[in-house]
mmCIF file of C-alpha atoms in Angstrom:
data_model
loop_
_atom_site.group_PDB
_atom_site.id
_atom_site.type_symbol
_atom_site.label_atom_id
_atom_site.label_comp_id
_atom_site.label_asym_id
_atom_site.label_seq_id
_atom_site.Cartn_x
_atom_site.Cartn_y
_atom_site.Cartn_z
ATOM 1 C CA MET A 942 7.926 7.572 26.384
ATOM 2 C CA SER A 943 9.377 10.101 23.549
ATOM 3 C CA ILE A 944 8.304 9.530 19.993
ATOM 4 C CA ILE A 945 11.971 9.084 19.168
ATOM 5 C CA LYS A 946 11.843 6.079 21.557
ATOM 6 C CA LYS A 947 8.759 4.678 20.423
ATOM 7 C CA ASN A 948 9.839 4.874 16.915
ATOM 8 C CA VAL A 949 13.125 3.254 17.330
ATOM 9 C CA ILE A 950 11.769 0.259 18.979
ATOM 10 C CA LEU A 951 9.186 0.032 16.198
ATOM 11 C CA LEU A 952 12.234 0.273 13.632
ATOM 12 C CA PHE A 953 13.695 -2.669 15.578
ATOM 13 C CA MET A 954 10.835 -4.478 15.437
ATOM 14 C CA ILE A 955 10.621 -4.062 11.280
ATOM 15 C CA LEU A 956 14.320 -4.785 11.194
ATOM 16 C CA ALA A 957 13.889 -7.997 13.095
ATOM 17 C CA LEU A 958 11.039 -9.222 11.105
ATOM 18 C CA LEU A 959 12.930 -8.763 7.679
ATOM 19 C CA VAL A 960 16.289 -10.210 8.970
ATOM 20 C CA TYR A 961 14.652 -13.224 10.820
ATOM 21 C CA ALA A 962 12.879 -13.970 7.044
ATOM 22 C CA LEU A 963 16.386 -13.821 5.955
ATOM 23 C CA VAL A 964 17.701 -16.102 8.532
ATOM 24 C CA VAL A 965 15.281 -18.980 8.331
ATOM 25 C CA ASN A 966 15.348 -19.072 4.515
ATOM 26 C CA GLN A 967 19.331 -19.060 3.774
ATOM 27 C CA GLY A 968 18.513 -21.283 0.730
ATOM 28 C CA ALA A 969 15.732 -19.526 -0.598
ATOM 29 C CA GLU A 970 15.315 -17.360 -3.777
ATOM 30 C CA PHE A 971 13.676 -14.633 -2.572
ATOM 31 C CA GLY A 972 11.763 -14.082 -5.948
ATOM 32 C CA GLY A 973 8.292 -12.227 -6.346
ATOM 33 C CA ALA A 974 5.307 -13.842 -5.227
ATOM 34 C CA ASP A 975 3.848 -13.178 -8.709
ATOM 35 C CA GLY A 976 6.703 -15.276 -10.140
ATOM 36 C CA GLU A 977 5.064 -18.348 -8.127
ATOM 37 C CA ALA A 978 1.496 -17.427 -9.251
ATOM 38 C CA GLU A 979 2.479 -17.770 -12.614
ATOM 39 C CA SER A 980 3.509 -21.377 -12.001
ATOM 40 C CA VAL A 981 0.214 -21.992 -10.333
ATOM 41 C CA ILE A 982 -1.424 -20.459 -13.547
ATOM 42 C CA ALA A 983 0.315 -22.980 -15.755
ATOM 43 C CA GLU A 984 -1.089 -25.691 -13.657
ATOM 44 C CA THR A 985 -4.504 -24.684 -13.097
ATOM 45 C CA SER A 986 -4.784 -23.752 -16.700
ATOM 46 C CA PRO A 987 -1.952 -25.102 -19.057
ATOM 47 C CA ASP A 988 -3.316 -23.545 -22.161
ATOM 48 C CA TYR A 989 -3.552 -20.086 -21.041
ATOM 49 C CA THR A 990 -1.373 -17.713 -23.001
ATOM 50 C CA PRO A 991 -1.268 -14.012 -21.719
ATOM 51 C CA TRP A 992 -3.435 -12.205 -24.212
ATOM 52 C CA PHE A 993 -1.473 -8.769 -23.624
ATOM 53 C CA GLN A 994 2.152 -7.971 -23.167
ATOM 54 C CA PRO A 995 3.707 -4.974 -21.081
ATOM 55 C CA LEU A 996 3.730 -1.795 -23.328
ATOM 56 C CA TRP A 997 7.478 -1.284 -22.258
ATOM 57 C CA GLU A 998 9.589 -3.277 -19.871
ATOM 58 C CA PRO A 999 12.717 -2.239 -18.144
ATOM 59 C CA PRO A 1000 15.589 -3.632 -20.355
ATOM 60 C CA SER A 1001 17.563 -5.200 -17.669
ATOM 61 C CA GLY A 1002 17.469 -5.578 -14.069
ATOM 62 C CA GLU A 1003 19.649 -2.458 -13.254
ATOM 63 C CA ILE A 1004 17.103 -0.184 -15.179
ATOM 64 C CA GLU A 1005 14.423 -1.746 -13.194
ATOM 65 C CA SER A 1006 15.973 -1.280 -9.523
ATOM 66 C CA LEU A 1007 17.137 2.178 -11.098
ATOM 67 C CA LEU A 1008 13.392 2.869 -11.397
ATOM 68 C CA PHE A 1009 12.234 1.560 -8.143
ATOM 69 C CA SER A 1010 14.774 3.256 -6.580
ATOM 70 C CA VAL A 1011 13.707 6.438 -8.127
ATOM 71 C CA GLN A 1012 10.072 5.959 -7.098
ATOM 72 C CA ALA A 1013 11.283 5.487 -3.526
ATOM 73 C CA SER A 1014 13.455 8.357 -3.512
ATOM 74 C CA VAL A 1015 10.972 10.729 -5.059
ATOM 75 C CA GLY A 1016 8.612 9.485 -2.216
ATOM 76 C CA VAL A 1017 11.086 9.893 0.468
ATOM 77 C CA GLY A 1018 12.224 13.087 -0.841
ATOM 78 C CA PHE A 1019 8.464 14.666 -0.197
ATOM 79 C CA ILE A 1020 7.903 13.035 2.876
ATOM 80 C CA CYS A 1021 11.086 14.239 4.528
ATOM 81 C CA TYR A 1022 10.373 17.938 2.974
ATOM 82 C CA TYR A 1023 7.098 17.718 4.485
ATOM 83 C CA LEU A 1024 8.079 16.371 7.898
ATOM 84 C CA GLY A 1025 10.990 18.935 8.179
ATOM 85 C CA TYR A 1026 8.678 21.837 7.126
ATOM 86 C CA ARG A 1027 6.338 21.054 9.632
ATOM 87 C CA ALA A 1028 8.816 20.282 12.672
ATOM 88 C CA CYS A 1029 10.372 23.719 11.797
ATOM 89 C CA LEU A 1030 6.583 25.285 11.635
ATOM 90 C CA ARG A 1031 6.368 24.046 14.937
ATOM 91 C CA ARG A 1032 9.674 25.292 16.430
ATOM 92 C CA LYS A 1033 8.718 28.865 15.440
ATOM 93 C CA GLU A 1034 5.617 28.692 17.170
ATOM 94 C CA ARG A 1035 7.128 27.366 20.394
ATOM 95 C CA GLU A 1036 10.396 29.547 20.002
ATOM 96 C CA PRO A 1037 9.274 32.558 18.400
ATOM 97 C CA LYS A 1038 12.463 34.540 18.546
ATOM 98 C CA CYS A 1039 14.688 31.686 16.955
ATOM 99 C CA ASP A 1040 14.617 32.275 13.276
ATOM 100 C CA MET B 918 9.703 -13.736 -22.561
ATOM 101 C CA SER B 919 11.006 -12.635 -19.251
ATOM 102 C CA PHE B 920 8.952 -11.946 -16.647
ATOM 103 C CA VAL B 921 9.672 -8.566 -14.026
ATOM 104 C CA PHE B 922 8.574 -9.863 -10.685
ATOM 105 C CA GLY B 923 6.007 -7.814 -8.870
ATOM 106 C CA MET B 924 3.184 -8.307 -6.279
ATOM 107 C CA HIS B 925 0.175 -7.572 -8.608
ATOM 108 C CA ILE B 926 -1.601 -9.172 -11.324
ATOM 109 C CA MET B 927 0.601 -9.488 -14.441
ATOM 110 C CA GLU B 928 -0.022 -8.153 -17.632
ATOM 111 C CA GLY B 929 -2.367 -10.274 -19.649
ATOM 112 C CA PHE B 930 -2.918 -12.760 -16.769
ATOM 113 C CA LEU B 931 -6.458 -12.106 -16.266
ATOM 114 C CA PRO B 932 -8.763 -13.451 -19.494
ATOM 115 C CA MET B 933 -10.258 -10.345 -20.874
ATOM 116 C CA LYS B 934 -14.006 -10.991 -19.473
ATOM 117 C CA TRP B 935 -12.573 -10.780 -15.895
ATOM 118 C CA ALA B 936 -9.982 -7.964 -16.603
ATOM 119 C CA ALA B 937 -13.369 -6.032 -17.950
ATOM 120 C CA LEU B 938 -15.333 -6.978 -15.013
ATOM 121 C CA TRP B 939 -12.837 -5.636 -12.239
ATOM 122 C CA SER B 940 -12.478 -2.513 -14.197
ATOM 123 C CA ILE B 941 -16.189 -2.061 -14.307
ATOM 124 C CA ALA B 942 -16.591 -3.010 -10.682
ATOM 125 C CA ALA B 943 -13.826 -0.319 -9.861
ATOM 126 C CA LEU B 944 -15.312 2.431 -11.772
ATOM 127 C CA PRO B 945 -17.809 3.720 -9.571
ATOM 128 C CA PHE B 946 -15.011 4.054 -6.538
ATOM 129 C CA ILE B 947 -13.005 5.779 -9.023
ATOM 130 C CA ILE B 948 -15.320 8.254 -9.585
ATOM 131 C CA ALA B 949 -16.323 8.590 -5.951
ATOM 132 C CA GLY B 950 -12.834 8.915 -5.290
ATOM 133 C CA CYS B 951 -12.252 11.690 -7.563
ATOM 134 C CA ARG B 952 -15.156 13.526 -6.164
ATOM 135 C CA GLN B 953 -13.627 13.181 -2.519
ATOM 136 C CA ILE B 954 -10.580 14.640 -3.450
ATOM 137 C CA ALA B 955 -12.167 17.246 -5.060
ATOM 138 C CA GLY B 956 -13.841 18.040 -2.030
ATOM 139 C CA VAL B 957 -10.488 18.320 -0.309
ATOM 140 C CA VAL B 958 -9.024 20.813 -3.110
ATOM 141 C CA ARG B 959 -12.031 22.842 -2.355
ATOM 142 C CA GLU B 960 -13.089 23.005 0.972
ATOM 143 C CA GLU B 961 -9.409 22.516 3.074
ATOM 144 C CA PRO B 962 -6.690 23.348 0.478
ATOM 145 C CA LYS B 963 -4.154 23.533 3.310
ATOM 146 C CA LEU B 964 -4.697 19.991 3.703
ATOM 147 C CA LEU B 965 -3.236 19.214 0.155
ATOM 148 C CA ALA B 966 0.122 18.827 1.598
ATOM 149 C CA LEU B 967 -0.832 16.157 3.528
ATOM 150 C CA LEU B 968 -2.861 14.281 0.999
ATOM 151 C CA ALA B 969 0.439 14.520 -1.119
ATOM 152 C CA PHE B 970 2.305 13.003 2.012
ATOM 153 C CA ALA B 971 -0.185 10.113 2.060
ATOM 154 C CA GLY B 972 0.431 9.649 -1.716
ATOM 155 C CA ALA B 973 4.103 9.578 -1.240
ATOM 156 C CA PHE B 974 3.984 7.016 1.378
ATOM 157 C CA VAL B 975 2.205 4.600 -0.824
ATOM 158 C CA PHE B 976 4.750 5.658 -3.537
ATOM 159 C CA VAL B 977 7.552 4.349 -1.275
ATOM 160 C CA LEU B 978 6.075 1.224 0.134
ATOM 161 C CA SER B 979 4.940 0.145 -2.630
ATOM 162 C CA SER B 980 8.687 -0.032 -4.146
ATOM 163 C CA LEU B 981 10.019 -1.939 -1.211
ATOM 164 C CA LYS B 982 10.219 -5.395 -1.950
ATOM 165 C CA MET B 983 10.763 -7.035 1.069
ATOM 166 C CA PRO B 984 11.569 -10.914 2.132
ATOM 167 C CA SER B 985 9.418 -12.831 3.975
ATOM 168 C CA VAL B 986 9.484 -15.988 5.921
ATOM 169 C CA THR B 987 8.220 -18.313 2.971
ATOM 170 C CA GLY B 988 11.499 -17.252 1.054
ATOM 171 C CA SER B 989 9.770 -15.132 -1.345
ATOM 172 C CA CYS B 990 9.502 -11.336 -1.490
ATOM 173 C CA SER B 991 6.341 -9.228 -1.744
ATOM 174 C CA HIS B 992 5.775 -5.611 -0.969
ATOM 175 C CA PRO B 993 3.451 -3.449 1.477
ATOM 176 C CA THR B 994 0.758 -1.231 -0.104
ATOM 177 C CA GLY B 995 1.070 1.935 2.141
ATOM 178 C CA VAL B 996 -2.534 2.673 1.396
ATOM 179 C CA GLY B 997 -3.427 2.170 5.344
ATOM 180 C CA LEU B 998 -2.401 5.612 6.192
ATOM 181 C CA GLY B 999 -4.169 7.620 3.732
ATOM 182 C CA ALA B 1000 -7.155 5.773 4.304
ATOM 183 C CA ILE B 1001 -7.149 6.289 8.358
ATOM 184 C CA LEU B 1002 -6.322 10.044 7.659
ATOM 185 C CA PHE B 1003 -8.630 10.777 4.604
ATOM 186 C CA GLY B 1004 -10.919 7.792 4.365
ATOM 187 C CA PRO B 1005 -10.541 5.382 1.746
ATOM 188 C CA GLY B 1006 -12.302 7.463 -1.190
ATOM 189 C CA ALA B 1007 -8.999 9.611 -1.499
ATOM 190 C CA MET B 1008 -6.849 6.416 -1.458
ATOM 191 C CA VAL B 1009 -8.721 4.991 -4.511
ATOM 192 C CA ILE B 1010 -6.913 7.648 -6.461
ATOM 193 C CA LEU B 1011 -3.750 7.886 -5.115
ATOM 194 C CA GLY B 1012 -3.333 3.986 -5.115
ATOM 195 C CA MET B 1013 -4.090 4.043 -8.798
ATOM 196 C CA ILE B 1014 -1.777 6.412 -9.653
ATOM 197 C CA VAL B 1015 0.852 4.458 -8.013
ATOM 198 C CA LEU B 1016 -0.341 1.108 -10.085
ATOM 199 C CA LEU B 1017 -0.181 2.854 -13.215
ATOM 200 C CA PHE B 1018 3.277 4.336 -12.600
ATOM 201 C CA GLN B 1019 4.472 0.589 -11.965
ATOM 202 C CA ALA B 1020 2.419 -0.801 -15.000
ATOM 203 C CA LEU B 1021 3.960 1.594 -17.427
ATOM 204 C CA LEU B 1022 7.422 1.981 -16.359
ATOM 205 C CA LEU B 1023 8.164 -1.114 -14.514
ATOM 206 C CA ALA B 1024 6.167 -3.671 -15.999
ATOM 207 C CA HIS B 1025 4.622 -4.522 -12.705
ATOM 208 C CA GLY B 1026 0.967 -4.983 -12.651
ATOM 209 C CA GLY B 1027 -0.290 -4.123 -16.226
ATOM 210 C CA ILE B 1028 -2.811 -1.983 -18.042
ATOM 211 C CA THR B 1029 -5.171 -4.858 -18.795
ATOM 212 C CA THR B 1030 -5.417 -6.118 -14.927
ATOM 213 C CA LEU B 1031 -5.338 -2.484 -13.793
ATOM 214 C CA GLY B 1032 -8.873 -2.594 -12.673
ATOM 215 C CA ALA B 1033 -8.395 -6.021 -10.664
ATOM 216 C CA ASN B 1034 -5.253 -4.231 -8.952
ATOM 217 C CA VAL B 1035 -6.884 -1.223 -8.267
ATOM 218 C CA PHE B 1036 -9.876 -3.095 -6.925
ATOM 219 C CA SER B 1037 -7.617 -5.029 -4.660
ATOM 220 C CA MET B 1038 -5.064 -2.388 -3.304
ATOM 221 C CA ALA B 1039 -6.955 0.747 -3.863
ATOM 222 C CA ILE B 1040 -10.356 -0.120 -2.755
ATOM 223 C CA VAL B 1041 -10.273 -3.245 -0.895
ATOM 224 C CA GLY B 1042 -7.185 -2.044 1.115
ATOM 225 C CA PRO B 1043 -8.274 1.138 2.303
ATOM 226 C CA PHE B 1044 -11.570 0.151 3.083
ATOM 227 C CA VAL B 1045 -10.462 -2.522 5.360
ATOM 228 C CA ALA B 1046 -7.874 -0.153 6.686
ATOM 229 C CA TYR B 1047 -10.407 2.492 7.577
ATOM 230 C CA GLY B 1048 -13.173 0.151 8.820
ATOM 231 C CA VAL B 1049 -10.914 -1.733 11.221
ATOM 232 C CA TYR B 1050 -9.212 1.494 12.546
ATOM 233 C CA ARG B 1051 -12.497 3.301 13.324
ATOM 234 C CA LEU B 1052 -14.323 -0.317 14.560
ATOM 235 C CA MET B 1053 -11.228 -0.380 16.742
ATOM 236 C CA SER B 1054 -11.324 3.378 17.992
ATOM 237 C CA LYS B 1055 -14.770 3.000 18.865
ATOM 238 C CA LEU B 1056 -14.092 0.005 20.863
ATOM 239 C CA GLY B 1057 -11.698 2.159 22.822
ATOM 240 C CA ALA B 1058 -8.173 0.517 21.421
ATOM 241 C CA PRO B 1059 -5.125 2.787 22.168
ATOM 242 C CA GLN B 1060 -4.489 4.721 18.776
ATOM 243 C CA GLY B 1061 -1.163 2.912 17.918
ATOM 244 C CA LEU B 1062 -3.085 -0.177 18.121
ATOM 245 C CA SER B 1063 -5.987 0.915 15.766
ATOM 246 C CA VAL B 1064 -3.929 2.106 13.335
ATOM 247 C CA PHE B 1065 -1.477 -1.075 13.490
ATOM 248 C CA SER B 1066 -4.447 -3.287 12.855
ATOM 249 C CA GLY B 1067 -6.161 -1.019 10.138
ATOM 250 C CA ALA B 1068 -2.956 -0.931 8.244
ATOM 251 C CA ALA B 1069 -1.723 -4.312 8.373
ATOM 252 C CA LEU B 1070 -5.046 -6.014 7.931
ATOM 253 C CA GLY B 1071 -5.728 -3.845 4.901
ATOM 254 C CA SER B 1072 -2.257 -4.737 3.434
ATOM 255 C CA LEU B 1073 -2.915 -8.446 4.266
ATOM 256 C CA ILE B 1074 -6.654 -8.624 2.876
ATOM 257 C CA THR B 1075 -5.342 -6.868 -0.424
ATOM 258 C CA TYR B 1076 -3.267 -9.897 -1.133
ATOM 259 C CA LEU B 1077 -6.265 -12.169 -0.477
ATOM 260 C CA VAL B 1078 -8.229 -10.183 -2.769
ATOM 261 C CA THR B 1079 -5.429 -10.664 -5.445
ATOM 262 C CA ALA B 1080 -5.711 -14.206 -4.761
ATOM 263 C CA ALA B 1081 -9.237 -14.695 -5.038
ATOM 264 C CA GLN B 1082 -9.291 -12.579 -8.344
ATOM 265 C CA LEU B 1083 -6.675 -15.469 -9.757
ATOM 266 C CA ALA B 1084 -8.674 -18.365 -8.517
ATOM 267 C CA LEU B 1085 -12.094 -16.725 -9.969
ATOM 268 C CA ALA B 1086 -10.066 -16.552 -13.449
ATOM 269 C CA HIS B 1087 -7.940 -19.844 -13.222
ATOM 270 C CA PRO B 1088 -9.932 -22.247 -11.161
ATOM 271 C CA ALA B 1089 -8.022 -25.422 -10.860
ATOM 272 C CA GLU B 1090 -9.327 -28.435 -13.072
ATOM 273 C CA VAL B 1091 -9.511 -30.565 -9.686
ATOM 274 C CA GLY B 1092 -11.741 -28.787 -7.252
ATOM 275 C CA GLY B 1093 -12.264 -25.513 -9.073
ATOM 276 C CA PHE B 1094 -12.220 -22.066 -7.436
ATOM 277 C CA TYR B 1095 -11.514 -23.386 -3.932
ATOM 278 C CA ALA B 1096 -8.395 -25.513 -4.639
ATOM 279 C CA SER B 1097 -7.242 -22.500 -6.780
ATOM 280 C CA LEU B 1098 -7.655 -20.152 -4.016
ATOM 281 C CA VAL B 1099 -5.798 -22.183 -1.363
ATOM 282 C CA LYS B 1100 -2.983 -21.960 -3.755
ATOM 283 C CA PHE B 1101 -2.748 -18.484 -4.690
ATOM 284 C CA ALA B 1102 -3.717 -17.873 -1.098
ATOM 285 C CA ALA B 1103 -0.731 -19.862 0.216
ATOM 286 C CA ILE B 1104 1.722 -17.704 -1.975
ATOM 287 C CA PHE B 1105 0.283 -14.308 -1.995
ATOM 288 C CA GLY B 1106 -1.361 -14.503 1.613
ATOM 289 C CA VAL B 1107 1.118 -16.284 3.616
ATOM 290 C CA THR B 1108 4.121 -14.049 2.021
ATOM 291 C CA GLN B 1109 2.284 -11.169 2.808
ATOM 292 C CA ILE B 1110 1.709 -11.735 6.499
ATOM 293 C CA PRO B 1111 5.156 -10.540 7.999
ATOM 294 C CA ILE B 1112 5.178 -8.027 5.431
ATOM 295 C CA SER B 1113 1.693 -6.612 6.898
ATOM 296 C CA ILE B 1114 2.984 -6.735 10.275
ATOM 297 C CA ALA B 1115 6.011 -4.802 9.353
ATOM 298 C CA GLU B 1116 3.548 -1.862 7.299
ATOM 299 C CA GLY B 1117 1.615 -1.801 10.270
ATOM 300 C CA LEU B 1118 4.465 -0.983 12.468
ATOM 301 C CA LEU B 1119 5.861 1.371 9.573
ATOM 302 C CA THR B 1120 2.371 3.025 9.702
ATOM 303 C CA VAL B 1121 2.325 3.763 13.497
ATOM 304 C CA MET B 1122 6.098 5.247 13.373
ATOM 305 C CA VAL B 1123 4.580 7.450 10.627
ATOM 306 C CA MET B 1124 1.606 8.479 12.451
ATOM 307 C CA ASN B 1125 3.548 9.366 15.356
ATOM 308 C CA LEU B 1126 5.392 11.754 13.506
ATOM 309 C CA LEU B 1127 2.447 13.464 12.089
ATOM 310 C CA MET B 1128 0.784 13.634 15.613
ATOM 311 C CA ALA B 1129 3.525 15.560 16.954
ATOM 312 C CA TYR B 1130 4.329 17.865 13.739
ATOM 313 C CA SER B 1131 0.785 17.916 11.987
ATOM 314 C CA ARG B 1132 -1.297 17.813 14.956
ATOM 315 C CA ASP B 1133 -3.489 20.806 13.512
ATOM 316 C CA GLU B 1134 -3.849 19.209 10.154
ATOM 317 C CA ILE B 1135 -4.980 16.271 11.424
ATOM 318 C CA GLU B 1136 -7.365 17.815 13.413
ATOM 319 C CA SER B 1137 -8.864 19.724 10.845
ATOM 320 C CA LEU B 1138 -9.392 16.583 9.012
ATOM 321 C CA SER B 1139 -13.397 16.573 9.065
ATOM 322 C CA LEU B 1140 -13.718 12.977 8.954
ATOM 323 C CA LEU B 1141 -11.410 12.610 12.534
ATOM 324 C CA ARG B 1142 -13.255 15.802 13.858
ATOM 325 C CA ASN B 1143 -16.767 14.095 13.585
ATOM 326 C CA GLY B 1144 -15.144 10.776 15.284
ATOM 327 C CA GLY B 1145 -13.006 12.259 17.628
ATOM 328 C CA SER B 1146 -10.869 9.035 17.564
ATOM 329 C CA ILE B 1147 -7.341 10.955 17.541
ATOM 330 C CA HIS B 1148 -6.218 11.027 20.948
ATOM 331 C CA VAL B 1149 -3.235 13.638 21.068
ATOM 332 C CA ASN B 1150 -0.770 13.092 23.637
ATOM 333 C CA ASN B 1151 1.095 16.734 23.750
#
């Protein structure tokens, strides 16, 4: 099986997992797991108050998703640069005439 | 007070004694990790791009909060790929950089909980991923299955460690540590199951690409050369 075929199958498996999670929980909030952990802490240690606050918090959900997108795109940018560079090197090895 | 959702232990949510304990526990691994990366820089500088690739993979995956069957979200860790390629030491540093970025810029995790989060995501996760991968390779499992199992279990166990860290610091009044552990594990662990599977599959995809395009670099990783566990179909 070619790599493209293998990876397309794997990609569909991942998508199926995520879509399934959305479909079986249509009413759910999809909050962060740590938000739920906080409510457990409030139960087990009702007197606990966090003793340190984040030095800086994104001022809004929009700014937060901006920063998450920046994080993801910087990463993907490098990953694609690297793979493109390696793919080109390999092609040059195989077909020395095609520059 | 508004909390930003993330999946690591939130800022200030570990009492000072536990925060200190996990930081001290992480320290020797951080030092060993620095040495391992320095070794790569010194001996195989051409592998730096691949090391950066492993770091970029962690960067991307830890920004992707995915829906889970429990109706809440969590994110993959991405440390399995680098641990399989370079060994767990290098990932301690790469994972820590990502955790630091998220703690400072996203209020996701925290500075006081950095030690605990490094311990779960950047130490236990990579060691499990590496150990499972090596064990399965030795047992003769196909490479894809070994990569999948290593990455998926590394990701899942990361969050079970997070649950245990929270349970140790916040034992239930009735039932103590175990009662708390069950609750935290139900939140972090169960949510993480499908996401670990997705992470395992994604790691196999990326490994397939690397095997196709970076075969020589992967072969020059002394770690894999000694183990001889990577099979290349060309």
